[in-house]
Amino acid sequence: ENIVRHTRLPGAEKKSLSELALAAVDEVGNPTILATWAVIAAILPMAFVGGLMGPYMRPIPIGSTAAMLFSIVIAFTVTPWAAIRVLRRHQSTCNLIGYIPSENSASHPDSKSAPAPLAHAHDHDHAPSDWFTRLYHRIMEPLLDHARWRWTFLAGIVGLLLVSVAFVLFGAVTIKMLPFDNKSEFQIVLNTPEGTTLEQTTRIATEMAAAIRTDPAVRDYQIYAGTSAPFNFNGLVRHSFLRRGPNVADIQVNLVGKSERSDQSHAIAKRHRPRLAAIAKNYGAVVAVSEVPPGPPVLQSIVAEIYGPSEPQRLALATAVRAIIERTPGAVDVDWFVEADQPKIRYVIDREKAALHGVSVATINRTLALATQGSTVDLLHLPNEREDLPIILDVPVADRAQPAALLALNVRADLNPAAPLVPLSELVRVERTTGERNLYRKNLKPVTYVTADVAGVVESPAYALFTMHREIQKLDARTFGATTAELPIYHLNQPFDDLTPALKWDGEWHITLEVFRDLGLAFAAVLVLIALLMVGWFKSYITPLVVMAAIPFSLIGILPAHWALGAFFTATSMIGFMAGAGIVVRNSIILVDFIELRRAHGLSLRDAVVEAGAVRFRPMLLTALAVVIGASVILADPIFQGLAISLMAGEIASLLISRMAVPVLYYMANRRDAA
């Protein structure tokens, strides 16, 4: 763009295209290099994100940095070379078919061989005199001449920025770690009360499957009773693939193709959740509609980790926390990693009686194992089968359910085949106790998990968690065995010890805090680095502040655009804001550098500021259009929609605002020195 601009300056026809290209590249070369490092520095913080999100985000700064370094090599080598050849061909074409003699040239004897200049010449290096440039002069000149107008303009920008931020504060724009993805499946995880028979669990799962089978978006489903479904990414990260027993079941739901349905998978799962929850409530069961997570694996969207010195204290606190979560609007699929008390039957052998009857303990154990589990006694060889078939001896299912039926089995003395049969009831007595619960640990500390998801009223775990947090803070910790009334609540770190009851929020909230903390700290450090680079280039401490003042202006477009499109402000939106900040700083650096260049040519501060904004508008507009067109291809993607919105809306807003705000701020910062 700058090469083309130089070909239109007065006296350009007296120079070769190579000379013009070198002069144009030299004019914007150093600020372009500085601006490129500013863009690289803006996206560099993503490489320092820790935790589970680190591997997801690290390829972005690596690839972008490589692309920026490669692009600047292209800009200084291939671009001038190609521009010279394209413009030379254009010049030759104009000389052959585009030359129209004027009145002055017609009277000249050599008028037929005198070529026209490349374009109309100006008396000095001004912007083209088009309608937009004239409009820019009409706005900027009075703005620079009247202090009240300048302050009103800046106050208006600050007001727009505050209104945009209010979209987040008042919930018009929802902050979420990652948006919901559009998958081809979801899973229904059913947990019935301990002690439920396999037949009853299967019947409940079948009733749930019948409730969703009429949905045209559901292609098919499979029911797995007594075991989990074949583990996928979802089952792996949420540990549901480890479930076994007669009281568990999974329903794997497969959806029709994305082109055959108008709703995304999250909307389909959300509309089925109330119906499934009602069925589970009728049977005292717990059901979770489990969607494939779009990003880092977490146990559940909302996870409360309960710590304490003893299991009764942890259980009491977990009960109170679960009650608060259940009455929180938007919280669904509430569950905990606590098994209900379930009866346990122990068969105790009377060794004295067994010895008197000549029956060994091993014989009794083998008989009970055969009755409850079955035993392979032989193999059957069939000519049409590729594998041998095992012959299993067991007891009918109806007889296994009752201890009395098992104790009715008879055994015989080991060494006396003629000895009379003795029923097991003579040698074994039944003891009924309560089975022990599973004990979970995290980093060697005993923990009790309470989990939940969000859907419907609230779609982001952060907002539901804020409501829960306020209610939990009202609990009296002394009720659960603590020495103080205030319950310790942690967010990023585990409690140092488990001597007192405590709660830690985990799940998606932990990753959200971790990502935005790392991004914020790294971005702050990068802003300091960018400022130091500009201090070294501009030899001023004020100019870097003027340049970076345009960074938050992009939020004026980003946040309202998220609201208008009904999109979440996600981690990808934050990435787009940071990448856009680099582009804004780049444009501002080139704009300020051009102002100082025109001042060095002898223009006054006022004229240099106005002219720089007019001249540099076209490259800024081209950059904005390139960003908008490039980002539009991912606008429809559920995961990267926030990135596209931030890049497109942020670049448009910064183009319209920073083009006037940066010159005004520069003028106000340097007005006294210029006077």
XYZ file of C-alpha atoms in Angstrom:
675
model
C 0.000 0.000 0.000
C 2.813 2.409 0.812
C 4.552 1.597 -2.484
C 1.382 2.479 -4.382
C 1.079 5.689 -2.356
C 4.622 6.683 -3.272
C 3.917 6.170 -6.969
C 1.219 8.858 -6.674
C 3.388 11.499 -5.046
C 4.601 14.531 -7.011
C 7.784 13.807 -8.888
C 7.219 10.040 -8.817
C 7.392 9.897 -12.619
C 11.039 11.007 -12.430
C 12.037 7.955 -10.357
C 12.140 4.295 -11.168
C 9.772 1.862 -9.503
C 12.706 0.275 -7.701
C 13.637 3.606 -6.128
C 10.026 4.250 -5.141
C 9.687 0.790 -3.623
C 12.869 1.154 -1.604
C 11.780 4.565 -0.328
C 8.313 3.258 0.578
C 9.683 0.217 2.415
C 12.243 2.347 4.215
C 9.519 4.752 5.358
C 7.446 2.097 7.152
C 10.143 -0.543 7.677
C 11.215 0.163 11.243
C 7.704 0.759 12.639
C 6.544 -2.379 10.842
C 9.258 -4.424 12.537
C 8.343 -2.916 15.902
C 4.646 -3.519 15.244
C 5.332 -7.145 14.296
C 7.111 -7.752 17.592
C 4.161 -6.094 19.328
C 1.749 -8.569 17.700
C 3.999 -11.495 18.642
C 4.238 -10.211 22.209
C 0.435 -9.889 22.398
C -0.167 -13.558 21.588
C 2.864 -14.866 23.473
C 1.093 -15.112 26.898
C -0.913 -18.121 25.716
C 2.302 -20.162 25.769
C 2.540 -19.677 29.551
C -0.906 -21.001 30.459
C -0.491 -23.878 32.898
C -2.679 -26.739 33.996
C -4.895 -28.757 31.691
C -5.464 -25.879 29.243
C -1.758 -25.421 28.548
C -1.442 -28.168 25.895
C -4.647 -26.943 24.235
C -3.483 -23.317 23.873
C 0.261 -23.654 23.341
C 0.098 -24.399 19.588
C -1.622 -21.026 18.992
C 1.273 -18.726 20.008
C 3.834 -21.077 18.471
C 2.116 -21.178 15.093
C 1.193 -17.493 15.135
C 4.726 -16.411 16.026
C 6.170 -18.488 13.219
C 3.605 -17.026 10.816
C 4.388 -13.434 11.875
C 8.145 -13.922 11.498
C 7.656 -15.514 8.106
C 5.260 -12.749 7.015
C 7.722 -9.977 7.845
C 10.353 -11.727 5.716
C 7.814 -11.844 2.883
C 6.920 -8.178 3.445
C 10.520 -7.025 3.007
C 11.471 -9.336 0.129
C 8.690 -10.869 -1.947
C 6.175 -8.040 -1.588
C 8.402 -5.207 -2.972
C 9.685 -7.498 -5.724
C 6.151 -8.477 -6.755
C 4.869 -4.897 -6.439
C 7.525 -3.592 -8.811
C 6.573 -6.133 -11.461
C 2.828 -5.672 -11.084
C 3.055 -1.878 -11.108
C 5.504 -1.908 -14.027
C 3.071 -3.990 -16.046
C 0.265 -1.638 -15.029
C 2.392 1.343 -16.073
C 3.117 -0.200 -19.464
C -0.580 -0.855 -19.998
C -1.439 2.747 -19.138
C 1.186 4.006 -21.575
C -0.241 1.877 -24.394
C -3.991 2.229 -24.035
C -4.680 4.601 -21.177
C -2.992 7.839 -22.356
C -5.395 10.632 -23.280
C -3.727 13.837 -24.623
C -4.659 17.036 -22.885
C -4.898 20.456 -24.459
C -1.366 21.357 -23.375
C 0.103 18.129 -24.623
C -1.609 18.388 -27.982
C 0.220 21.631 -28.725
C 3.572 20.122 -27.842
C 5.477 18.667 -30.790
C 6.404 15.569 -28.807
C 2.999 15.157 -27.196
C 2.365 11.742 -28.748
C 5.377 10.235 -27.027
C 4.964 11.930 -23.675
C 3.458 9.425 -21.263
C 1.023 10.448 -18.543
C 2.092 10.116 -14.945
C 1.075 7.041 -12.952
C -1.694 8.983 -11.241
C -2.710 12.520 -10.469
C -0.015 14.375 -8.563
C -0.473 16.433 -5.442
C 1.390 19.492 -4.426
C 2.736 17.670 -1.376
C 2.447 14.338 0.445
C -1.214 14.567 1.380
C -3.933 11.982 1.501
C -6.098 11.600 -1.626
C -8.781 14.228 -1.812
C -11.762 11.889 -1.663
C -15.040 12.339 0.209
C -13.920 10.319 3.210
C -10.739 12.331 3.627
C -12.732 15.554 3.473
C -15.136 14.143 6.081
C -12.196 13.184 8.287
C -10.805 16.724 8.082
C -14.191 18.208 8.948
C -14.387 16.045 12.074
C -10.789 16.112 13.252
C -9.879 19.748 12.718
C -12.638 21.171 14.977
C -11.962 18.345 17.436
C -8.335 19.385 17.752
C -9.146 23.100 17.856
C -11.673 22.949 20.721
C -10.641 21.503 24.077
C -14.236 20.943 25.172
C -14.945 18.843 22.109
C -11.838 16.743 22.734
C -12.810 15.990 26.320
C -16.404 15.277 25.291
C -15.149 12.869 22.610
C -12.883 11.009 25.049
C -15.608 10.953 27.696
C -17.959 9.443 25.126
C -15.462 6.681 24.349
C -15.009 5.939 28.049
C -18.798 5.887 28.421
C -19.148 3.400 25.565
C -16.438 1.265 27.157
C -18.244 1.256 30.504
C -21.533 0.363 28.812
C -19.815 -2.513 27.016
C -18.317 -3.832 30.265
C -21.785 -3.555 31.829
C -22.935 -6.255 29.397
C -20.827 -8.681 31.447
C -21.595 -7.228 34.872
C -25.355 -7.442 34.345
C -25.345 -10.856 32.687
C -26.184 -9.824 29.119
C -22.932 -11.493 28.050
C -22.137 -14.741 29.843
C -18.560 -15.709 30.659
C -17.781 -19.392 30.170
C -14.564 -21.347 29.833
C -15.546 -23.085 26.603
C -18.868 -23.053 24.747
C -20.984 -26.120 24.140
C -19.871 -28.155 21.162
C -22.140 -29.772 18.595
C -21.458 -33.492 18.941
C -23.167 -36.501 17.398
C -23.863 -38.250 20.703
C -24.549 -37.898 24.386
C -24.819 -40.363 27.235
C -27.404 -40.963 29.959
C -25.752 -42.181 33.158
C -28.168 -43.869 35.580
C -27.375 -44.732 39.204
C -30.170 -46.411 41.146
C -30.038 -46.885 44.943
C -27.638 -49.530 46.199
C -29.414 -52.852 46.549
C -31.554 -52.372 43.425
C -31.759 -55.525 41.353
C -30.453 -55.697 37.822
C -33.960 -56.288 36.494
C -35.301 -53.119 38.138
C -32.349 -51.064 36.873
C -32.930 -52.373 33.358
C -36.620 -51.505 33.551
C -35.845 -47.901 34.576
C -33.288 -47.546 31.765
C -35.783 -48.949 29.254
C -38.407 -46.436 30.401
C -35.914 -43.590 29.917
C -34.984 -44.860 26.470
C -38.659 -44.969 25.504
C -38.969 -41.307 26.535
C -36.316 -40.154 24.062
C -36.845 -42.555 21.167
C -39.623 -40.431 19.646
C -37.303 -37.460 19.135
C -36.546 -37.163 15.396
C -33.003 -36.009 16.258
C -32.257 -39.385 17.914
C -30.991 -41.936 15.425
C -30.555 -44.907 17.765
C -29.496 -45.861 21.284
C -27.985 -48.743 23.234
C -28.758 -49.707 26.824
C -26.002 -51.128 29.030
C -27.344 -52.477 32.345
C -25.139 -53.706 35.157
C -22.089 -52.169 33.524
C -20.979 -48.949 31.901
C -21.024 -48.256 28.203
C -17.809 -48.893 26.243
C -15.659 -46.078 27.533
C -15.173 -42.997 25.401
C -13.529 -39.656 26.155
C -16.472 -38.642 28.301
C -16.459 -41.825 30.371
C -12.705 -41.687 30.716
C -12.495 -38.144 32.143
C -15.526 -38.530 34.409
C -14.587 -42.036 35.566
C -18.009 -43.401 34.651
C -16.464 -46.280 32.686
C -15.402 -47.844 36.020
C -18.988 -48.346 37.178
C -20.121 -51.921 37.742
C -22.988 -53.555 39.615
C -26.696 -54.289 39.332
C -27.671 -50.711 40.259
C -25.928 -48.911 37.349
C -26.846 -48.476 33.694
C -25.819 -46.359 30.711
C -27.787 -45.307 27.655
C -25.628 -44.341 24.688
C -27.666 -41.989 22.478
C -26.558 -41.401 18.889
C -27.952 -38.425 16.988
C -28.655 -37.974 13.311
C -26.138 -36.061 11.201
C -25.596 -32.369 11.821
C -27.018 -31.544 8.404
C -30.248 -33.406 9.222
C -31.112 -31.445 12.390
C -31.425 -27.766 13.225
C -30.565 -28.032 16.943
C -27.132 -28.560 18.397
C -26.487 -31.565 20.602
C -26.567 -29.416 23.774
C -30.078 -28.163 22.992
C -31.253 -31.735 22.360
C -29.762 -32.993 25.624
C -31.184 -30.020 27.525
C -34.756 -30.596 26.369
C -34.628 -34.282 27.378
C -33.118 -33.660 30.817
C -36.369 -32.659 32.680
C -38.220 -35.727 31.428
C -35.401 -38.079 32.392
C -34.999 -36.411 35.792
C -38.707 -36.924 36.491
C -38.439 -40.649 35.725
C -35.380 -40.997 37.953
C -37.112 -39.149 40.792
C -40.020 -41.599 40.728
C -37.604 -44.451 41.502
C -35.274 -42.564 43.852
C -32.455 -42.815 41.304
C -29.921 -40.261 40.085
C -29.525 -39.557 36.367
C -27.002 -37.400 34.521
C -27.203 -36.366 30.891
C -23.517 -36.423 30.086
C -22.334 -34.495 27.022
C -18.914 -34.917 25.476
C -16.758 -32.120 26.935
C -15.429 -29.687 24.297
C -12.124 -29.067 26.010
C -10.038 -30.045 29.020
C -11.324 -33.048 30.958
C -13.048 -32.296 34.246
C -14.972 -34.546 36.595
C -18.066 -32.349 36.159
C -18.853 -28.703 35.444
C -19.262 -27.973 39.169
C -17.231 -30.001 41.649
C -17.125 -29.351 45.399
C -14.294 -31.154 47.163
C -15.034 -31.675 50.868
C -12.080 -32.158 53.218
C -12.104 -32.951 56.910
C -10.446 -35.016 59.644
C -13.073 -37.785 59.734
C -15.642 -39.351 57.460
C -18.688 -38.292 59.563
C -17.547 -34.645 59.435
C -16.960 -34.792 55.688
C -20.314 -36.485 55.145
C -22.163 -33.870 57.227
C -20.561 -30.988 55.322
C -21.134 -32.710 51.978
C -24.812 -33.185 52.852
C -25.191 -29.461 53.579
C -23.341 -28.478 50.391
C -25.406 -30.853 48.280
C -28.631 -29.385 49.675
C -27.464 -25.875 48.710
C -26.509 -27.003 45.197
C -29.850 -28.752 44.671
C -31.827 -25.588 45.395
C -29.607 -23.360 43.260
C -31.362 -22.283 40.023
C -29.774 -23.876 36.978
C -27.996 -26.684 38.847
C -28.893 -30.112 37.437
C -27.600 -33.685 37.639
C -26.608 -33.209 41.293
C -24.779 -36.237 42.668
C -22.006 -37.164 45.051
C -19.386 -39.846 45.414
C -20.999 -41.358 48.505
C -22.580 -44.775 48.419
C -25.743 -45.379 50.396
C -25.648 -47.827 53.296
C -26.112 -51.255 51.794
C -26.567 -54.569 53.585
C -23.729 -57.044 53.560
C -24.167 -60.741 54.170
C -21.274 -62.758 55.598
C -21.269 -66.549 55.683
C -19.342 -67.627 58.784
C -18.203 -71.265 58.905
C -18.458 -73.189 62.181
C -15.108 -74.928 61.976
C -15.785 -77.359 64.841
C -18.971 -78.724 63.296
C -17.322 -78.903 59.899
C -14.462 -80.923 61.379
C -16.874 -83.279 63.146
C -18.616 -83.987 59.830
C -15.301 -84.368 57.984
C -15.978 -81.383 55.685
C -13.096 -79.047 54.992
C -13.369 -75.252 54.880
C -12.205 -75.302 51.236
C -15.117 -77.536 50.268
C -17.625 -75.190 51.891
C -16.041 -72.144 50.210
C -16.043 -73.891 46.849
C -19.700 -74.823 47.207
C -20.726 -71.249 48.099
C -18.661 -69.839 45.219
C -20.338 -72.259 42.796
C -23.765 -71.269 44.094
C -23.195 -67.520 43.804
C -20.904 -67.230 40.764
C -21.016 -70.531 38.918
C -18.062 -72.714 38.003
C -16.650 -74.035 34.729
C -16.602 -77.818 34.964
C -15.636 -78.874 31.445
C -15.327 -77.850 27.781
C -17.685 -78.847 24.971
C -16.113 -79.532 21.566
C -18.501 -78.946 18.665
C -17.437 -79.508 15.060
C -19.057 -76.288 13.763
C -17.626 -74.015 16.461
C -14.210 -72.405 16.096
C -13.746 -72.174 19.885
C -14.462 -74.620 22.693
C -17.604 -73.858 24.651
C -17.304 -73.856 28.453
C -19.803 -75.869 30.455
C -20.811 -73.804 33.500
C -22.497 -75.320 36.539
C -24.461 -72.814 38.619
C -27.603 -72.353 40.649
C -30.774 -70.745 39.210
C -30.876 -66.983 39.612
C -33.993 -67.116 41.758
C -32.208 -69.311 44.320
C -29.102 -67.093 44.498
C -31.013 -64.092 45.833
C -31.938 -65.733 49.161
C -29.333 -66.919 51.695
C -31.721 -69.645 52.885
C -31.736 -71.170 49.401
C -27.939 -71.256 49.328
C -27.705 -72.791 52.783
C -30.074 -75.563 51.677
C -27.307 -76.995 49.497
C -25.715 -80.198 50.780
C -22.066 -81.199 51.129
C -20.398 -84.527 51.904
C -17.319 -85.447 53.905
C -14.176 -85.117 51.827
C -12.648 -88.538 52.486
C -15.832 -90.619 52.872
C -17.960 -90.855 49.709
C -20.529 -92.929 51.607
C -21.011 -90.332 54.313
C -24.455 -88.757 54.555
C -25.083 -85.347 53.010
C -24.963 -82.390 55.377
C -26.839 -79.131 54.601
C -24.749 -75.972 54.691
C -27.170 -74.512 57.217
C -25.672 -76.964 59.786
C -22.133 -75.721 59.151
C -22.580 -72.020 58.233
C -24.331 -69.175 59.972
C -25.373 -65.873 58.357
C -24.259 -62.484 59.710
C -25.907 -59.320 58.371
C -23.814 -56.139 58.522
C -23.447 -52.861 56.624
C -20.897 -52.666 53.826
C -18.079 -50.126 53.948
C -18.127 -47.138 51.608
C -15.410 -46.443 49.086
C -12.805 -43.943 50.293
C -11.573 -41.371 47.784
C -8.302 -39.502 48.116
C -6.759 -36.583 46.269
C -3.052 -35.942 46.803
C -3.194 -38.353 49.760
C -5.966 -36.377 51.489
C -9.364 -38.038 52.091
C -12.024 -36.214 50.072
C -15.739 -36.396 49.360
C -16.929 -35.158 45.966
C -20.223 -33.367 45.303
C -20.846 -32.794 41.584
C -23.403 -30.964 39.459
C -23.946 -29.602 35.971
C -25.714 -26.449 34.787
C -28.437 -26.129 32.169
C -31.540 -24.095 31.492
C -31.696 -21.036 33.733
C -27.908 -20.710 33.943
C -25.593 -22.042 31.251
C -22.269 -21.022 32.787
C -20.974 -22.774 35.922
C -19.403 -19.536 37.183
C -22.733 -17.781 37.798
C -24.343 -20.761 39.525
C -21.201 -21.162 41.623
C -21.362 -17.526 42.779
C -24.870 -18.170 44.156
C -23.760 -21.379 45.873
C -20.681 -19.671 47.282
C -22.755 -16.985 48.999
C -25.021 -19.600 50.592
C -22.143 -21.808 51.726
C -20.432 -18.833 53.376
C -23.459 -18.593 55.674
C -22.830 -22.088 57.094
C -21.491 -22.356 60.620
C -18.365 -24.504 60.378
C -18.619 -25.396 64.064
C -21.598 -27.561 63.147
C -19.220 -29.852 61.279
C -16.550 -30.047 63.986
C -14.496 -26.931 63.216
C -13.191 -24.637 65.937
C -14.239 -21.435 64.132
C -17.536 -20.370 62.574
C -16.099 -19.463 59.160
C -15.734 -22.339 56.714
C -12.439 -22.214 54.742
C -13.175 -22.117 50.988
C -10.421 -22.625 48.418
C -10.411 -22.054 44.656
C -7.002 -22.740 43.118
C -5.158 -24.623 45.851
C -5.946 -27.555 48.084
C -6.054 -27.089 51.856
C -2.618 -27.551 53.398
C -3.965 -30.188 55.792
C -7.245 -31.900 56.640
C -7.326 -31.037 60.353
C -10.402 -28.845 59.911
C -13.408 -29.128 57.559
C -12.880 -27.185 54.317
C -14.262 -26.887 50.798
C -12.486 -26.430 47.475
C -14.224 -25.579 44.200
C -12.921 -27.647 41.306
C -14.194 -28.643 37.870
C -14.578 -26.083 35.092
C -14.299 -23.204 37.588
C -10.776 -24.238 38.569
C -9.639 -24.319 34.931
C -11.329 -20.971 34.226
C -9.507 -19.267 37.087
C -6.239 -20.919 36.131
C -6.444 -19.862 32.490
C -7.528 -16.273 33.053
C -4.986 -15.859 35.861
C -2.114 -17.052 33.690
C -3.311 -15.096 30.674
C -3.785 -11.926 32.716
C -0.380 -12.054 34.390
C 1.430 -12.897 31.174
C -0.478 -10.231 29.225
C 0.399 -7.606 31.834
C 4.067 -8.553 31.542
C 3.817 -8.381 27.753
C 2.286 -4.899 27.897
C 5.313 -3.766 29.882
C 7.581 -5.378 27.277
C 5.724 -3.659 24.421
C 5.961 -0.339 26.262
C 9.722 -0.750 26.703
C 10.124 -1.490 22.989
C 8.198 1.647 22.086
C 10.087 3.752 24.634
C 13.301 2.737 22.927
C 11.915 3.557 19.490
C 9.985 6.774 20.135
C 12.344 8.068 22.879
C 9.300 8.955 24.970
C 7.437 7.584 27.971
C 4.144 9.206 26.991
C 3.873 7.917 23.415
C 3.679 4.210 24.429
C 0.777 5.056 26.741
C -0.980 6.833 23.864
C -0.458 3.820 21.601
C -1.639 1.226 24.150
C -4.622 3.325 25.212
C -6.411 1.987 22.128
C -6.266 -1.635 23.359
C -9.441 -1.592 25.495
C -11.364 0.263 22.778
C -11.875 -3.024 20.951
C -14.138 -4.169 23.806
C -16.657 -1.581 22.616
C -17.217 -3.850 19.630
C -16.437 -7.251 21.138
C -18.874 -7.382 24.065
C -21.954 -5.954 22.273
C -21.246 -8.320 19.361
C -21.282 -11.299 21.729
C -24.598 -10.066 23.115
C -26.109 -9.520 19.670
C -25.142 -13.007 18.493
C -26.068 -14.689 21.791
C -22.564 -16.105 22.212
C -20.608 -16.869 25.369
C -17.474 -14.860 26.134
C -15.095 -17.795 26.308
C -11.379 -18.490 26.457
C -11.289 -18.323 22.657
C -12.902 -14.872 22.888
C -10.103 -13.819 25.217
C -7.573 -15.148 22.716
C -9.238 -13.075 20.001
C -9.125 -9.972 22.189
C -5.412 -10.454 22.861
C -4.616 -11.102 19.194
C -6.701 -8.079 18.235
C -4.818 -6.022 20.803
C -1.617 -6.803 18.934
C -3.177 -5.624 15.664
C -4.487 -2.440 17.314
C -1.057 -1.672 18.746
C 0.475 -2.355 15.346
C -1.833 0.119 13.602
C -1.306 2.718 16.332
C 2.490 2.383 16.128
C 2.498 2.968 12.374
C 0.043 5.861 12.787
C 2.104 7.606 15.483
C 5.316 6.982 13.570
C 3.797 8.643 10.516
C 2.750 11.625 12.630
C 6.319 12.089 13.803
C 7.608 11.607 10.265
C 5.360 14.382 8.948
C 6.394 16.616 11.833
C 10.017 16.030 10.826
C 9.054 17.180 7.311
C 8.012 20.526 8.749
C 4.263 20.193 9.283
C 2.707 21.549 12.430
C 1.478 19.156 15.112
C -2.152 19.765 14.187
C -1.643 19.236 10.456
C 0.586 16.208 10.986
C -1.985 14.545 13.247
C -4.840 15.121 10.793
C -2.839 14.097 7.751
C -1.503 10.932 9.395
C -4.989 9.767 10.222
C -6.152 10.436 6.668
C -3.153 8.849 4.946
C -2.953 5.757 7.154
C -6.649 4.996 6.997
C -6.428 2.858 3.880
C -3.832 0.352 5.219
C -5.738 0.180 8.506
C -8.956 -0.467 6.580
C -7.295 -3.166 4.481
C -5.945 -4.818 7.639
C -9.391 -4.756 9.236
C -11.051 -6.226 6.138
C -8.416 -8.959 5.951
C -9.025 -9.855 9.604
C -12.814 -9.838 9.166
C -12.720 -12.011 6.043
C -10.162 -14.390 7.544
C -12.096 -14.813 10.781
C -15.470 -15.228 9.088
C -14.676 -18.810 8.099
C -14.756 -19.935 11.753
C -17.755 -17.843 12.783
C -20.112 -20.821 12.539
C -17.875 -23.147 14.551
C -19.269 -23.610 18.094
C -15.841 -23.679 19.766
C -14.046 -20.915 17.862
C -17.036 -18.620 17.396
C -15.833 -16.392 20.235
C -12.429 -16.032 18.573
C -14.061 -14.969 15.311
C -16.395 -12.486 17.006
C -13.565 -10.890 18.985
C -11.349 -10.533 15.933
C -14.067 -9.203 13.635
C -15.970 -6.884 15.988
C -12.849 -5.767 17.852
C -11.025 -4.867 14.660
C -13.986 -2.894 13.280
C -14.462 -1.004 16.553
C -10.776 -0.195 16.908
C -10.630 0.928 13.265
C -13.432 3.434 13.757
C -12.425 4.616 17.227
C -8.640 4.404 17.452
C -8.204 6.252 14.163
C -9.576 9.323 15.886
C -8.759 8.575 19.541
C -5.020 7.926 19.069
C -4.395 11.162 17.087
C -6.408 13.149 19.644
C -4.502 11.638 22.575
C -1.184 12.207 20.804
C -2.135 15.826 20.102
C -3.137 16.418 23.733
C 0.072 14.787 25.014
C 2.382 16.832 22.760
C 0.460 20.105 22.395
C 2.508 22.014 24.964
C 5.844 20.867 23.576
C 4.765 21.836 20.049
C 3.648 25.263 21.219
